[in-house]
mmCIF file of C-alpha atoms and ligand atoms in Angstrom:
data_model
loop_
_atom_site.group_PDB
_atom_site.id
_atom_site.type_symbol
_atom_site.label_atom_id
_atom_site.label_comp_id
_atom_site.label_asym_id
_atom_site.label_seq_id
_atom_site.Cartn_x
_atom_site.Cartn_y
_atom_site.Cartn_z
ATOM 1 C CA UNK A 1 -9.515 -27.613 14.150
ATOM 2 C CA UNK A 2 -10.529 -25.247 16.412
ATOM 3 C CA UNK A 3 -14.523 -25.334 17.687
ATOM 4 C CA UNK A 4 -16.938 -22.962 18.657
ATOM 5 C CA UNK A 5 -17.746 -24.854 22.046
ATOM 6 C CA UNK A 6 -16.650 -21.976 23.895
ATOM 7 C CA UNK A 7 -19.340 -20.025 22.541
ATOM 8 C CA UNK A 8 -21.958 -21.966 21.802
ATOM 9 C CA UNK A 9 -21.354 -24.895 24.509
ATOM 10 C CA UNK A 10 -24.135 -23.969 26.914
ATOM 11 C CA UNK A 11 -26.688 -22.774 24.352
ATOM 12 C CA UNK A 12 -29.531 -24.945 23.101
ATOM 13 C CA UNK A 13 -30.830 -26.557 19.973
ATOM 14 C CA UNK A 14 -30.249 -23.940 16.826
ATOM 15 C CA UNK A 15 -26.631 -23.375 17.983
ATOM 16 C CA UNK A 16 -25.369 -27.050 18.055
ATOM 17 C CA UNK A 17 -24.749 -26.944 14.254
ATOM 18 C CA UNK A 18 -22.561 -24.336 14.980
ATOM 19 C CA UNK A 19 -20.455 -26.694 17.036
ATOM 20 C CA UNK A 20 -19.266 -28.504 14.515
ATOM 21 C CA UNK A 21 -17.853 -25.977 12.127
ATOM 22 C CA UNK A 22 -14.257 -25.585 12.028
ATOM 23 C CA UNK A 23 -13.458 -21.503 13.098
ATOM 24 C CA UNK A 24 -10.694 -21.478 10.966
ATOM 25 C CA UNK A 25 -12.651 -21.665 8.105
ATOM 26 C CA UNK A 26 -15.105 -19.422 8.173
ATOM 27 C CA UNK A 27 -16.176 -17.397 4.727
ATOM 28 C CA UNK A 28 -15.391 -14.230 4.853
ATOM 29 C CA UNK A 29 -17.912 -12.432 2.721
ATOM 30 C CA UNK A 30 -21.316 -14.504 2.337
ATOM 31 C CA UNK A 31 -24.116 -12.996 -0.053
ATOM 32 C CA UNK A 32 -27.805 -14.594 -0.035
ATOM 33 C CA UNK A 33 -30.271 -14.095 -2.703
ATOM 34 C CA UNK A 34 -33.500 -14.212 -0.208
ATOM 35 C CA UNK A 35 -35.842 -15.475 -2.265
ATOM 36 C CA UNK A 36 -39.022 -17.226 -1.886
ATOM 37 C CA UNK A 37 -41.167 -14.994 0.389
ATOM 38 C CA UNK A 38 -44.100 -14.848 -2.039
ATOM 39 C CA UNK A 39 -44.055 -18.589 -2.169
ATOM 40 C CA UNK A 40 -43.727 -18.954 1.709
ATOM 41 C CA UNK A 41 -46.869 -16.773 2.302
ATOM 42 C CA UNK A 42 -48.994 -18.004 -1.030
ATOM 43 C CA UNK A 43 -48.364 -21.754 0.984
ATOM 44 C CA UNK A 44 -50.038 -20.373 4.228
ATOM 45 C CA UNK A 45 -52.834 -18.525 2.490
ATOM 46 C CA UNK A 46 -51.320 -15.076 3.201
ATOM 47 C CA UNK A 47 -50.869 -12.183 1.337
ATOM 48 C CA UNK A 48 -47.328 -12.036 -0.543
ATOM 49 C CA UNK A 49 -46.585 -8.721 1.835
ATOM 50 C CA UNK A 50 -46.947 -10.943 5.115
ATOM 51 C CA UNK A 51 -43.854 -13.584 3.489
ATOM 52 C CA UNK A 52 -41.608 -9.990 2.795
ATOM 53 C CA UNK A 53 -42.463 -8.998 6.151
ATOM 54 C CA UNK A 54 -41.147 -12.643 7.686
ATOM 55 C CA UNK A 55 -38.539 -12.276 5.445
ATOM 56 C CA UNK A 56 -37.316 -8.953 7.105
ATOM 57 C CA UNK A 57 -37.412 -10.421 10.578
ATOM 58 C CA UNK A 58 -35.150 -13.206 9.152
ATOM 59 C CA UNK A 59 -32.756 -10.792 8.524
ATOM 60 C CA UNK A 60 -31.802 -10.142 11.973
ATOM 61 C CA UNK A 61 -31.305 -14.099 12.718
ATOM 62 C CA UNK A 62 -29.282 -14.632 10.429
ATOM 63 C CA UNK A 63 -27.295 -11.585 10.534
ATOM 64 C CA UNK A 64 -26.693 -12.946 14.413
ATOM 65 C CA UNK A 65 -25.397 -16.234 13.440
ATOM 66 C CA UNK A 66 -23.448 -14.685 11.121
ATOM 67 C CA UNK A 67 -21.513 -12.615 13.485
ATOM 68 C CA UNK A 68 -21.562 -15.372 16.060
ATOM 69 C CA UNK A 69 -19.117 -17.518 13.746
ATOM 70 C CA UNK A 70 -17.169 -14.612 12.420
ATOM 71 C CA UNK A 71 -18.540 -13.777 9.230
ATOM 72 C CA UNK A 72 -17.014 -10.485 7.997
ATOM 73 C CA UNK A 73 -19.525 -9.237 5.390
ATOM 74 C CA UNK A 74 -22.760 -10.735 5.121
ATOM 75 C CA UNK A 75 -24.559 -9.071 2.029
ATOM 76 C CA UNK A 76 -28.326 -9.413 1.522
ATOM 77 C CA UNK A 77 -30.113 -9.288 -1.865
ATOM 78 C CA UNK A 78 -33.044 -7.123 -0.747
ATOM 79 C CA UNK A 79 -34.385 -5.700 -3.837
ATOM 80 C CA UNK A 80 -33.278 -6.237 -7.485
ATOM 81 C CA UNK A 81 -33.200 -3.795 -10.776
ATOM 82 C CA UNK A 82 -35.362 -6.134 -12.374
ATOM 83 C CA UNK A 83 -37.789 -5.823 -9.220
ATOM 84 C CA UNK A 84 -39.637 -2.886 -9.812
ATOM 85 C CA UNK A 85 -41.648 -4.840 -12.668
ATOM 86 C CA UNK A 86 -43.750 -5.860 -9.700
ATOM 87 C CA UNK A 87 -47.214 -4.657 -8.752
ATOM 88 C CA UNK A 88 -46.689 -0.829 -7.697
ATOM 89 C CA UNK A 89 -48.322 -1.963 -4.371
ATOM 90 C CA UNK A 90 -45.719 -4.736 -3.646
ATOM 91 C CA UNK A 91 -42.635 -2.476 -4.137
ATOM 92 C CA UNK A 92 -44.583 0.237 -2.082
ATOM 93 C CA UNK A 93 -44.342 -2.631 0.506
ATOM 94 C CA UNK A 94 -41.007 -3.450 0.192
ATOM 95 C CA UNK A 95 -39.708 0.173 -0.086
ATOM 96 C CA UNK A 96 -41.322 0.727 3.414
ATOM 97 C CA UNK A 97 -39.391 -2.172 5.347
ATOM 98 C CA UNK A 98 -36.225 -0.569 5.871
ATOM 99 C CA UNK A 99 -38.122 2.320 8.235
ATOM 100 C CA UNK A 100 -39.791 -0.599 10.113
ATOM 101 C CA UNK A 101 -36.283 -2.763 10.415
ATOM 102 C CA UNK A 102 -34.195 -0.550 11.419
ATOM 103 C CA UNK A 103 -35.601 1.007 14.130
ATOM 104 C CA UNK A 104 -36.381 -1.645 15.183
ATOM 105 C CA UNK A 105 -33.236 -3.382 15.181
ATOM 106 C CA UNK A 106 -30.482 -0.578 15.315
ATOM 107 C CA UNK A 107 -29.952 -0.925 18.942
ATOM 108 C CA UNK A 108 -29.374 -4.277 18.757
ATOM 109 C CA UNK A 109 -27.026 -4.275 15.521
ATOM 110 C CA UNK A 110 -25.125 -1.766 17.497
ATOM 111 C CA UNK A 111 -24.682 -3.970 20.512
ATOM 112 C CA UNK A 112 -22.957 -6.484 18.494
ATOM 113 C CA UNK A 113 -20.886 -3.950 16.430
ATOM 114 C CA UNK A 114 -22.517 -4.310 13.499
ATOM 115 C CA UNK A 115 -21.746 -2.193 10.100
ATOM 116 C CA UNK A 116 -24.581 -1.455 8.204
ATOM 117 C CA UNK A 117 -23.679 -0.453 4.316
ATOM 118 C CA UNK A 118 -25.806 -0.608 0.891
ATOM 119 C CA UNK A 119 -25.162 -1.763 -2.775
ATOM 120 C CA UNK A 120 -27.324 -0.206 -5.162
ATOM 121 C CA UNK A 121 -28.050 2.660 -6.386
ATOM 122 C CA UNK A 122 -30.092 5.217 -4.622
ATOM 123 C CA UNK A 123 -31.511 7.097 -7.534
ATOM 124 C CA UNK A 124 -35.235 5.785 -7.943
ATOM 125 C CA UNK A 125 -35.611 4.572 -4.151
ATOM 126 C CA UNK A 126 -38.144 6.421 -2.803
ATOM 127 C CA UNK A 127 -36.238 9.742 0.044
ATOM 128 C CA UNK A 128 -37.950 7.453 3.020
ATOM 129 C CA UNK A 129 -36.233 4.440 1.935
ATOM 130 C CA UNK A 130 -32.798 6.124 1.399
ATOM 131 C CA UNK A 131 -32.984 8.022 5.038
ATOM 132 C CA UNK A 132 -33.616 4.764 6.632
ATOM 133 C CA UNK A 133 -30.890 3.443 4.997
ATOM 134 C CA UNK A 134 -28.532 6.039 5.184
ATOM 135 C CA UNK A 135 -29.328 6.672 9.292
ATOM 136 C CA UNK A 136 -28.707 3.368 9.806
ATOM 137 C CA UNK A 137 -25.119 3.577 7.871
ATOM 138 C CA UNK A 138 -24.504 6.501 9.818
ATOM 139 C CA UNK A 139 -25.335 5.492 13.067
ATOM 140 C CA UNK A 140 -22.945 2.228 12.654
ATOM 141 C CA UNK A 141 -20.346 3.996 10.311
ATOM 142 C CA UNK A 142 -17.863 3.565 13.847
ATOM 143 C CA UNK A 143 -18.750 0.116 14.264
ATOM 144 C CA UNK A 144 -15.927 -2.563 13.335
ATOM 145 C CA UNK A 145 -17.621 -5.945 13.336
ATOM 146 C CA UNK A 146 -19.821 -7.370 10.619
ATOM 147 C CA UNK A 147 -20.860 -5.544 7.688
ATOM 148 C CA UNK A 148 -24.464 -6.132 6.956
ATOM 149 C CA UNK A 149 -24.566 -5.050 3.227
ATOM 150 C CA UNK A 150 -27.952 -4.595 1.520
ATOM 151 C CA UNK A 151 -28.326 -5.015 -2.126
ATOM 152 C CA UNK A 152 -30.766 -2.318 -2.455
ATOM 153 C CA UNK A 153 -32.083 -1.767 -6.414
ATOM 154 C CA UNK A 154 -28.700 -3.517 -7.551
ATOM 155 C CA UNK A 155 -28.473 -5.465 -10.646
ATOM 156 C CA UNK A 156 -24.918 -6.841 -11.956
ATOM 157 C CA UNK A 157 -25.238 -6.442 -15.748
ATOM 158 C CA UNK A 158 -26.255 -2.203 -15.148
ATOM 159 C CA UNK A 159 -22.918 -2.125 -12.526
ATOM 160 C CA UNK A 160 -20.530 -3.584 -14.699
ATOM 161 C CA UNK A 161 -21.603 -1.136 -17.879
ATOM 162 C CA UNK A 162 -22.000 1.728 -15.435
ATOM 163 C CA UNK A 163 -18.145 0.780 -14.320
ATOM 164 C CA UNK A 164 -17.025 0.360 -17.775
ATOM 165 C CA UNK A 165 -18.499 3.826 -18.929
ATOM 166 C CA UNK A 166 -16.462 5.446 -15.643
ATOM 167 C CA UNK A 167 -13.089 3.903 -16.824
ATOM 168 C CA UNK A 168 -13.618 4.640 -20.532
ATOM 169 C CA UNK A 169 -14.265 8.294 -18.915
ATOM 170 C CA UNK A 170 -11.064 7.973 -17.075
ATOM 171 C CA UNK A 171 -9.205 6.569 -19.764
ATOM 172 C CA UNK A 172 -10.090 9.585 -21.756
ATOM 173 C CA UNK A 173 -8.910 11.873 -19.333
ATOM 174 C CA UNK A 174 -5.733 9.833 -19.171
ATOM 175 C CA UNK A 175 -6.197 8.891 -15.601
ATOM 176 C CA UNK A 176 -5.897 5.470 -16.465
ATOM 177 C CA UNK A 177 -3.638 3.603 -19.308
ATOM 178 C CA UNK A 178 -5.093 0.931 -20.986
ATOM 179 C CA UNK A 179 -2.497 -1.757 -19.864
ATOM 180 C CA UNK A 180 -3.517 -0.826 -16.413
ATOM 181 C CA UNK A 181 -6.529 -2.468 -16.497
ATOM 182 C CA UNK A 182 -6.669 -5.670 -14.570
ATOM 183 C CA UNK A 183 -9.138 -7.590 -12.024
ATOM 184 C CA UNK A 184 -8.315 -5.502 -9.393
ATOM 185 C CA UNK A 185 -8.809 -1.445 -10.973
ATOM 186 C CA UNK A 186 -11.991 -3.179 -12.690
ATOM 187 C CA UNK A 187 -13.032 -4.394 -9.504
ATOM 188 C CA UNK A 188 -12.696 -0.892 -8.166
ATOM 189 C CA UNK A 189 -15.536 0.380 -10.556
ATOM 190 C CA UNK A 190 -18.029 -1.841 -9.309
ATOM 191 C CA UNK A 191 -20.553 -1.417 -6.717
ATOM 192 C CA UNK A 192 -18.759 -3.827 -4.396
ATOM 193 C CA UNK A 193 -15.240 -2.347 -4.225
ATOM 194 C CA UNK A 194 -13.983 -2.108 -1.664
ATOM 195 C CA UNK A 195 -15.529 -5.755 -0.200
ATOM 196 C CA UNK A 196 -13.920 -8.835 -1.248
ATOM 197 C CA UNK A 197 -15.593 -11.355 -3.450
ATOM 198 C CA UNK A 198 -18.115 -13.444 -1.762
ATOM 199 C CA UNK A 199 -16.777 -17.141 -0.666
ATOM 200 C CA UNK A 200 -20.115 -18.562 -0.237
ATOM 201 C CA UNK A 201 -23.376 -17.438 -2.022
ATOM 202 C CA UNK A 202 -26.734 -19.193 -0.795
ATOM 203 C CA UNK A 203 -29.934 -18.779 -2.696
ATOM 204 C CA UNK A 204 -32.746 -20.283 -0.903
ATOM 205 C CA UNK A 205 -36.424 -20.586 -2.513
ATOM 206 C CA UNK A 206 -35.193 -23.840 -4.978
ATOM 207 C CA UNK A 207 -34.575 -21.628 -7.870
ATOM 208 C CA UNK A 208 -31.742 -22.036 -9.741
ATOM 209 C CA UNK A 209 -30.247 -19.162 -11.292
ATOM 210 C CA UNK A 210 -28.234 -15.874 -10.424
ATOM 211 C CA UNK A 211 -30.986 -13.536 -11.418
ATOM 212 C CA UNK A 212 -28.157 -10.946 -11.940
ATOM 213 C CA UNK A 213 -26.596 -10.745 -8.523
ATOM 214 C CA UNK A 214 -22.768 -10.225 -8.591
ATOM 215 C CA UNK A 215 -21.646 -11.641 -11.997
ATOM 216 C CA UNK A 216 -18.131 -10.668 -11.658
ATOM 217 C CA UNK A 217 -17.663 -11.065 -8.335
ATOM 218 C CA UNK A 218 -18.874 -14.755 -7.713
ATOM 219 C CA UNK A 219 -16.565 -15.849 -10.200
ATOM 220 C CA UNK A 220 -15.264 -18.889 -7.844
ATOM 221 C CA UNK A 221 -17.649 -18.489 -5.103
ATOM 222 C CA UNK A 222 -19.370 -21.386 -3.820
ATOM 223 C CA UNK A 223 -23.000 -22.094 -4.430
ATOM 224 C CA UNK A 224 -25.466 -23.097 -2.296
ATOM 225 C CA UNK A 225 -28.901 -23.758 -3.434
ATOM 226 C CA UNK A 226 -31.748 -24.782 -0.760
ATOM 227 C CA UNK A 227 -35.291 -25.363 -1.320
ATOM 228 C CA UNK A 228 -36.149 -23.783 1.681
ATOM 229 C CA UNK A 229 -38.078 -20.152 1.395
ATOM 230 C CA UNK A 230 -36.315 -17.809 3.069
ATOM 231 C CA UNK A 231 -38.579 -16.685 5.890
ATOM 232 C CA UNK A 232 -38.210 -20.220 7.083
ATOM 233 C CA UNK A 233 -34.190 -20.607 6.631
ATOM 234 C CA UNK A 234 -32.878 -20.135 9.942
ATOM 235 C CA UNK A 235 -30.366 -20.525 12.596
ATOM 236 C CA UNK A 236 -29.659 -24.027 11.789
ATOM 237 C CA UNK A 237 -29.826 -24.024 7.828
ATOM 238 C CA UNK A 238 -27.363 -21.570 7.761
ATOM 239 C CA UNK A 239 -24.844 -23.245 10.033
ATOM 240 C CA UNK A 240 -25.757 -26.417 8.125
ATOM 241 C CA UNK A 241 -24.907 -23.887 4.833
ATOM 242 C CA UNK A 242 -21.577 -22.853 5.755
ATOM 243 C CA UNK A 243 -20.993 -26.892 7.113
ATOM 244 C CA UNK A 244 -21.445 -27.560 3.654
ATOM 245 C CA UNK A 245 -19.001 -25.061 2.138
ATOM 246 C CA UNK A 246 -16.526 -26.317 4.247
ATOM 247 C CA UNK A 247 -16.692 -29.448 2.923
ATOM 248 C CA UNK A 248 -15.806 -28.268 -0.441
ATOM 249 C CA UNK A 249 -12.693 -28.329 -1.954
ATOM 250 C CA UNK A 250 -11.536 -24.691 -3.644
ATOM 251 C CA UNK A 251 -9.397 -25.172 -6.406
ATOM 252 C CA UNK A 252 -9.764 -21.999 -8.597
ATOM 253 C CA UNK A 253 -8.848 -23.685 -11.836
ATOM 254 C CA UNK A 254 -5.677 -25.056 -9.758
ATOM 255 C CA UNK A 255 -5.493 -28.669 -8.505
HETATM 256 C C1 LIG B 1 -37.732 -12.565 -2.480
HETATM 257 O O1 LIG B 1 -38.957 -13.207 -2.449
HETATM 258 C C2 LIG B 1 -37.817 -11.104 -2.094
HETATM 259 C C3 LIG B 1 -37.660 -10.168 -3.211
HETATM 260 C C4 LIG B 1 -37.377 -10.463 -4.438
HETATM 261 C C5 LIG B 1 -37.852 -8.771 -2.904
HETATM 262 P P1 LIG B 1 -39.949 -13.170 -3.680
HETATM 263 O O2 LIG B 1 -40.842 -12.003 -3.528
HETATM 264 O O3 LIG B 1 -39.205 -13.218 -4.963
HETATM 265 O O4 LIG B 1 -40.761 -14.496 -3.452
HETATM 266 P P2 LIG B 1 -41.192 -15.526 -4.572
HETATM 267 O O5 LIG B 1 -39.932 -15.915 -5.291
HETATM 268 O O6 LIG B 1 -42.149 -14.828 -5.468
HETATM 269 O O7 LIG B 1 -41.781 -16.663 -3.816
HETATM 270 C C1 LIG B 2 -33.904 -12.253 -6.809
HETATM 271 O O1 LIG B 2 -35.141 -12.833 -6.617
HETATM 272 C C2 LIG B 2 -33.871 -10.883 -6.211
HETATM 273 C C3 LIG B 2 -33.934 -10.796 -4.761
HETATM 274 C C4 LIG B 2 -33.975 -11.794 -3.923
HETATM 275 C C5 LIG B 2 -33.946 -9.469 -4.229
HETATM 276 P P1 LIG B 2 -36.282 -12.761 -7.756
HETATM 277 O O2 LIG B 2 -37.465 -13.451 -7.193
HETATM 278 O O3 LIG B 2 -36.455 -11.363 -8.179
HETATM 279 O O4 LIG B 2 -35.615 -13.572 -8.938
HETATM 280 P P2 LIG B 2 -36.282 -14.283 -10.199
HETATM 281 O O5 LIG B 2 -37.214 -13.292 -10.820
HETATM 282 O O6 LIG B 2 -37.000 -15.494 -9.699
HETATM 283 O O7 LIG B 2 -35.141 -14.651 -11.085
HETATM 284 MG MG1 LIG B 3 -38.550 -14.698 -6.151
#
């Protein structure tokens, strides 16, 4: 088993769960559903607004320790289809993060070669959001390490009909035969393609459901479920998170 003490061997604290991961088994592709941010900030006596804007600083931490063990695609659920049933001044909010993150934090994500890409889809986010977005993809399009995807308005049940309208289009054209259609040219209608399924999905907040993240693709992913909130899942819970799924034995209906 090969360690992470080279790395990590002289840092403090948050870094010594690190240590005791084994680097060859990393998951490639972890998504988190960040949830509990209105809880976290309700607890404190704060305005739900104050637990997204915690919640966006977490991003960056965890996007660090990600990279530091070798995570290849870390995807974020940010903001949900079903999401804009919120108050119009609580998606306002939200919209207006990515202009205050990345700024903030492009430098940095650069430094570390990070790739910054988006799952959603764009139509309905307000121009600001989409140009902070998009300036951040562009700026890190060269960049070869991590890929920081944001699930940005996504919702699994609307990608999977949207992809099966675009094959039954294509299938009328006769671009595709029927018998062709398998897990892997399905996959390649879905918002995802071309990232591989997640290995390790966390949820945080203590709820325990999917809320229409990924159907398809977390087929035989590993689940995680913490009752943490997720401004206050950090360094260590995530190290602690991927200790876990390393634990676990991946059979995929085999033995
Ligand atoms: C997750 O936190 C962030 C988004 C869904 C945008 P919530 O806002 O859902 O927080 P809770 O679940 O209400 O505590
Ligand atoms: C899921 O959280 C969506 C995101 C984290 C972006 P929700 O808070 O929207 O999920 P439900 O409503 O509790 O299922
Ligand atoms: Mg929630």
């Amino acid at each position: 088993m090969m360690s992470f003490r080279k790395w990590f061997g002289s840092k403090p604290e948050g870094e010594q769960a690190a240590l005791k991961l084994d680097a060859d088994n990393i998951p490639n592709h972890v998504a988190v559903i960040m949830d509990g941010n209105g809880r976290w900030a309700q607890k404190r006596g704060l305005p739900r607004v104050a637990g997204h804007h915690s919640g966006m600083k977490n991003v960056k931490k965890i996007t660090m320790a990600a990279n530091s063990i070798g995570v290849k695609v870390l995807t974020m659920y940010a903001f949900s289809t079903e999401n804009w049933k919120r108050p119009k001044e609580e998606v306002d909010y939200l919209m207006k993060l990515p202009m205050e993150f990345f700024p903030k934090e492009i430098d940095e994500l650069i430094a570390n070669n990070v790739q910054i890409r988006m799952t959603g889809w764009p139509e309905g986010l307000p121009n600001y959001t989409l140009k902070a977005v998009q300036d951040a993809i562009d700026q890190t399009k060269h960049n070869t390490g991590l890929i920081l995807n944001f699930a940005l308005n996504y919702g699994s049940r609307k990608e999977m009909l949207n992809g099966i309208q675009r094959l039954a289009q294509d299938m009328k054209e006769n671009k595709v035969a029927a018998d062709e259609v398998d897990e892997a040219l399905f996959s390649k209608y879905l918002l995802t393609d071309p990232l591989p399924d997640p290995d390790l999905l966390i949820r945080t907040s203590g709820e325990l459901r999917i809320s229409n993240f990924m159907l398809w693709q977390l087929a035989y992913s590993e689940l995680y479920f913490t009752d943490l909130c997720w401004p206050e899942f950090t360094e260590p819970h995530f190290y602690e998170a991927i200790g876990e799924y390393q634990r676990r034995a991946r059979r995929y209906g085999g033995l």
